[in-house]
XYZ file of N, CA, C and O in Angstrom:
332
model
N 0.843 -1.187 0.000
C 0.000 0.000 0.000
C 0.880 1.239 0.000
O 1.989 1.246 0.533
N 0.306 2.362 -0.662
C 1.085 3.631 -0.831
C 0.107 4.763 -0.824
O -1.003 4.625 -1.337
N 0.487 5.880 -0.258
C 0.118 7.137 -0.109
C 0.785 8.042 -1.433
O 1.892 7.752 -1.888
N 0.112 8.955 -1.876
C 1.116 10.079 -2.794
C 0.296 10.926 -2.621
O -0.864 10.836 -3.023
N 0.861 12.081 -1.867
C 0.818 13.134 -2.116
C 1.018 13.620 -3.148
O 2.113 13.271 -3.588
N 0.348 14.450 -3.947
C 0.674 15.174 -5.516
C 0.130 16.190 -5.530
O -0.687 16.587 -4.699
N 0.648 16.933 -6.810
C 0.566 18.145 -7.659
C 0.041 17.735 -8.731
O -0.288 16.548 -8.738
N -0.206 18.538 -9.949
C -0.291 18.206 -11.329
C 0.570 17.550 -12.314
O 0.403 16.892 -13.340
N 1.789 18.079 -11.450
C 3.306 16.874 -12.231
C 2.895 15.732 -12.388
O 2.902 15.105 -13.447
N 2.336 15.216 -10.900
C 2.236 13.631 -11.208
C 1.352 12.859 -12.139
O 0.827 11.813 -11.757
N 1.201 13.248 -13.129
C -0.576 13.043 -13.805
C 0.684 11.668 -14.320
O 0.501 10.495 -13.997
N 1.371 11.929 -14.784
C 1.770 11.451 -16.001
C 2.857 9.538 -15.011
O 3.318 8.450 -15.360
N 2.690 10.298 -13.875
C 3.320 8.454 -12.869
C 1.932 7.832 -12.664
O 1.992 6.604 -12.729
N 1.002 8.193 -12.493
C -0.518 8.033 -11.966
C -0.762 6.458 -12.499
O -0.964 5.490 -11.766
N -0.689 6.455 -13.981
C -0.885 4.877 -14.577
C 0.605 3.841 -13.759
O 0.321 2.951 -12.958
N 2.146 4.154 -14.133
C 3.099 3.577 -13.198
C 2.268 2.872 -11.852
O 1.665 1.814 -11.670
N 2.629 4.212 -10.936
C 2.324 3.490 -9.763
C 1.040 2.749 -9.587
O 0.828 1.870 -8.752
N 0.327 3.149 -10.356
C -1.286 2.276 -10.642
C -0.917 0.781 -10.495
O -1.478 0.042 -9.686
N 0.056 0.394 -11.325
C 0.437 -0.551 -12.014
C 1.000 -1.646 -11.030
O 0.647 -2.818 -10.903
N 2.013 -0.907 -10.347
C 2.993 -1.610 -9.333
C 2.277 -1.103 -7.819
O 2.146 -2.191 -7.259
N 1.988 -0.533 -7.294
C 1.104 -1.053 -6.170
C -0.260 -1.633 -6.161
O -1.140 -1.520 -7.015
N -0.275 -2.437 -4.756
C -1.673 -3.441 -5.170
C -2.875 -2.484 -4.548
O -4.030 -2.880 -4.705
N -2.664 -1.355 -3.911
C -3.399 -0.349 -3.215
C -2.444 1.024 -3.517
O -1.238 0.929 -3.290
N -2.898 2.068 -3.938
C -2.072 3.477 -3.918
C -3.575 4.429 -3.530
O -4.749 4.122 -3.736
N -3.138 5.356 -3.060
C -4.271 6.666 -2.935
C -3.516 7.812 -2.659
O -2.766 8.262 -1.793
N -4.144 8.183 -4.026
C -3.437 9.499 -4.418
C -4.742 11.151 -3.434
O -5.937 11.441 -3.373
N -3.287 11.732 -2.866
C -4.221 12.986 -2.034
C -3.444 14.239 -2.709
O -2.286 14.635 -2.584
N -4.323 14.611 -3.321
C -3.627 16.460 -4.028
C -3.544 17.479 -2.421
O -4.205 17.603 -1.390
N -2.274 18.049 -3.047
C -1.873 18.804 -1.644
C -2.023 20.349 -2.879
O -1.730 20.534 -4.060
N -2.499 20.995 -2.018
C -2.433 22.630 -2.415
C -1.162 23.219 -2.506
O -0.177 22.943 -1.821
N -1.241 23.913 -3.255
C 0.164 25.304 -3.654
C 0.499 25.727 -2.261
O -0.371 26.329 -1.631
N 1.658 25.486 -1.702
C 2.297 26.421 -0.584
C 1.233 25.389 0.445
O 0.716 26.124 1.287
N 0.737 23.828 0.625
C 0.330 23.291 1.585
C 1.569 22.009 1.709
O 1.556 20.876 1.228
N 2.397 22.562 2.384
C 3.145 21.023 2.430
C 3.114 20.027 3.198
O 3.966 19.146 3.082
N 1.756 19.931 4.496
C 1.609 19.108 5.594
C 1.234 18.051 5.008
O 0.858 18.108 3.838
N 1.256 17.112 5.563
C 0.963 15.617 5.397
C -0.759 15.701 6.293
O -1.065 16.474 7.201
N -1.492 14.795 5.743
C -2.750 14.406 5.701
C -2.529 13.186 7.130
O -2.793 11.995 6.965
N -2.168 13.572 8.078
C -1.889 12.564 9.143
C -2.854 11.289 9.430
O -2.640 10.156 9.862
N -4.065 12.015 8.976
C -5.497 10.903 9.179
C -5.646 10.000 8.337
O -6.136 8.882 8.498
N -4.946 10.783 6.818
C -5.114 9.678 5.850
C -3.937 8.396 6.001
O -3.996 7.207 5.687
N -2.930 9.171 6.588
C -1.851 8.064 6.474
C -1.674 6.903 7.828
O -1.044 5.846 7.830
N -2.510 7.566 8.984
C -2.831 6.660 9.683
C -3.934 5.239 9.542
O -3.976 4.094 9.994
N -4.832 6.184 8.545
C -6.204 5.230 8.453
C -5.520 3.999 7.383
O -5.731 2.787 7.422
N -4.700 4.720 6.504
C -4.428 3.231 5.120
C -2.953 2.646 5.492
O -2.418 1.832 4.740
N -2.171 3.202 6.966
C -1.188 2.691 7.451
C -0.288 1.674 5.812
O -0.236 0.478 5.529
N 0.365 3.180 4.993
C 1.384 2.514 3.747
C 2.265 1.975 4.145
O 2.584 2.158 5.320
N 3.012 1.085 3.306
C 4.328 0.796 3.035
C 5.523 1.637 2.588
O 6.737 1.460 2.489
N 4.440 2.878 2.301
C 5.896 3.838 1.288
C 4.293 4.747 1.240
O 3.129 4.488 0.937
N 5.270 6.214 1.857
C 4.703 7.397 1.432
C 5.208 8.217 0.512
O 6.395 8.371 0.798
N 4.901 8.893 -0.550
C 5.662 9.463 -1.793
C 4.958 11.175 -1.852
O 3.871 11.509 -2.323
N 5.829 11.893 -1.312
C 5.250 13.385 -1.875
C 5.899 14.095 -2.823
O 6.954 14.726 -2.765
N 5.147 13.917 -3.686
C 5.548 14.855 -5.144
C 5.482 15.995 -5.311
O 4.305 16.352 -5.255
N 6.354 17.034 -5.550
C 6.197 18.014 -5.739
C 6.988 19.004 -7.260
O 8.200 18.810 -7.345
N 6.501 19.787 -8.152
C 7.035 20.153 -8.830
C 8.760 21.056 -8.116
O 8.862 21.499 -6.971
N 9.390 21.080 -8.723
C 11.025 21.520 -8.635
C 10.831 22.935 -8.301
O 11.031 23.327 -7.151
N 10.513 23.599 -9.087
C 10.055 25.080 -8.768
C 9.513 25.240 -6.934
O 9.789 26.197 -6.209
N 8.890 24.292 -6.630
C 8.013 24.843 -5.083
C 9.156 24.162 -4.235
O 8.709 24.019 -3.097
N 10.689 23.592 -4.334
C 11.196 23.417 -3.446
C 12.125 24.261 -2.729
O 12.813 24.007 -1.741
N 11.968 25.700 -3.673
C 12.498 26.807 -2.595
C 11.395 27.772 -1.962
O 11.651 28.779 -1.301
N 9.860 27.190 -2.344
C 9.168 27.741 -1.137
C 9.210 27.233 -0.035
O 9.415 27.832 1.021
N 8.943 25.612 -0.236
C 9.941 24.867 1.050
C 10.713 25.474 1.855
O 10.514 26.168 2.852
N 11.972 25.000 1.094
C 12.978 25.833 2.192
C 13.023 27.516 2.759
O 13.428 28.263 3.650
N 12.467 27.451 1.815
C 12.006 29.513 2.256
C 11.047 29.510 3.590
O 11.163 30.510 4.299
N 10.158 28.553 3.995
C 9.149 28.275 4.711
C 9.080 28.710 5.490
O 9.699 28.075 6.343
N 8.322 30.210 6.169
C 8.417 30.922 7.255
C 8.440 30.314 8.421
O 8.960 30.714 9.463
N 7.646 28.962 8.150
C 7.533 27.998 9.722
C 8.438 27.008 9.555
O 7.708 26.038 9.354
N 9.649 26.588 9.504
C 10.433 25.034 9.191
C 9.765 24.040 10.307
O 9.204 22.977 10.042
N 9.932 24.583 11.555
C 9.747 23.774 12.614
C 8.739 22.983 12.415
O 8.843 21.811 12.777
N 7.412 23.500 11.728
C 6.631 22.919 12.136
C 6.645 21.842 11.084
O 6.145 20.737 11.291
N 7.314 22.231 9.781
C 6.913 21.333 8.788
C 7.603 20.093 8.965
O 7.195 19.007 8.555
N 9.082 20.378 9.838
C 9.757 19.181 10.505
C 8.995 17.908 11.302
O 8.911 16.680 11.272
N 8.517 19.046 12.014
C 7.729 18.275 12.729
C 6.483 17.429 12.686
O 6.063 16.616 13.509
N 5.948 17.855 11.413
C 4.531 17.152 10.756
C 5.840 15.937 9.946
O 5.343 14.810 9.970
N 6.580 15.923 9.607
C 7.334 15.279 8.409
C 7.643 13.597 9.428
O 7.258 12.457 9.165
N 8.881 14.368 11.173
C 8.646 13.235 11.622
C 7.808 12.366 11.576
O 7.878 11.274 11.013
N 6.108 13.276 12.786
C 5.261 12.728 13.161
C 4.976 11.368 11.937
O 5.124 10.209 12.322
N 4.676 11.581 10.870
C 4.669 11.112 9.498
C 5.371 9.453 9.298
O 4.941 8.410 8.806
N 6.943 9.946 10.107
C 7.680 9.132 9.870
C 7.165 7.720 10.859
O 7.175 6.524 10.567
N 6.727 8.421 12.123
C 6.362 7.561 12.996
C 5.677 6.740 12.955
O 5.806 5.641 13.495
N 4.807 7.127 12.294
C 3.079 6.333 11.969
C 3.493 5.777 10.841
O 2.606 4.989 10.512
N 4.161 5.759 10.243
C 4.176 4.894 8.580
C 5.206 3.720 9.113
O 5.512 2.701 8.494
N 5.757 4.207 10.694
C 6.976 2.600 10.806
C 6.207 1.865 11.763
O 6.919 1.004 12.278
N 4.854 1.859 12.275
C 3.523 1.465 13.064
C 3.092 0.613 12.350
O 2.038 0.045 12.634
């Protein structure tokens, strides 16, 4: 089972990972939303979480007025997907 977070980039992996996982669910994340969906990734407990993002939005990232927190949603993330 797999989680992906996406953008519009990913249209074009959508059939791929279709293909090779036996469960995927794809969740569109908003422009400038980089939190993780904690409920979703608890409820379908993946094997592999994948957040896609176009190249361009990875220096809003790091620009990110809040880091801390996004660290901290990223662990939390980490925790529950090794559950």
């Amino acid at each position: 089972t797999a989680v992906m977070f996406r953008d519009s980039f990913s249209k074009s992996l959508i059939p791929l990972l279709s293909h090779n996982f036996k469960r995927i669910v794809y969740r569109w994340h908003k422009l400038k939303d980089y939190n993780f969906d904690l409920d979703l990734v608890e409820s379908e407990k993946p094997d592999v979480i994948i957040f896609e993002l176009v190249e361009r939005s990875l220096f809003d990232i790091l620009n990110d007025a809040n880091p801390p927190q996004m660290k901290q949603t990223m662990v939390q993330s980490a925790r529950v997907s090794q559950n």
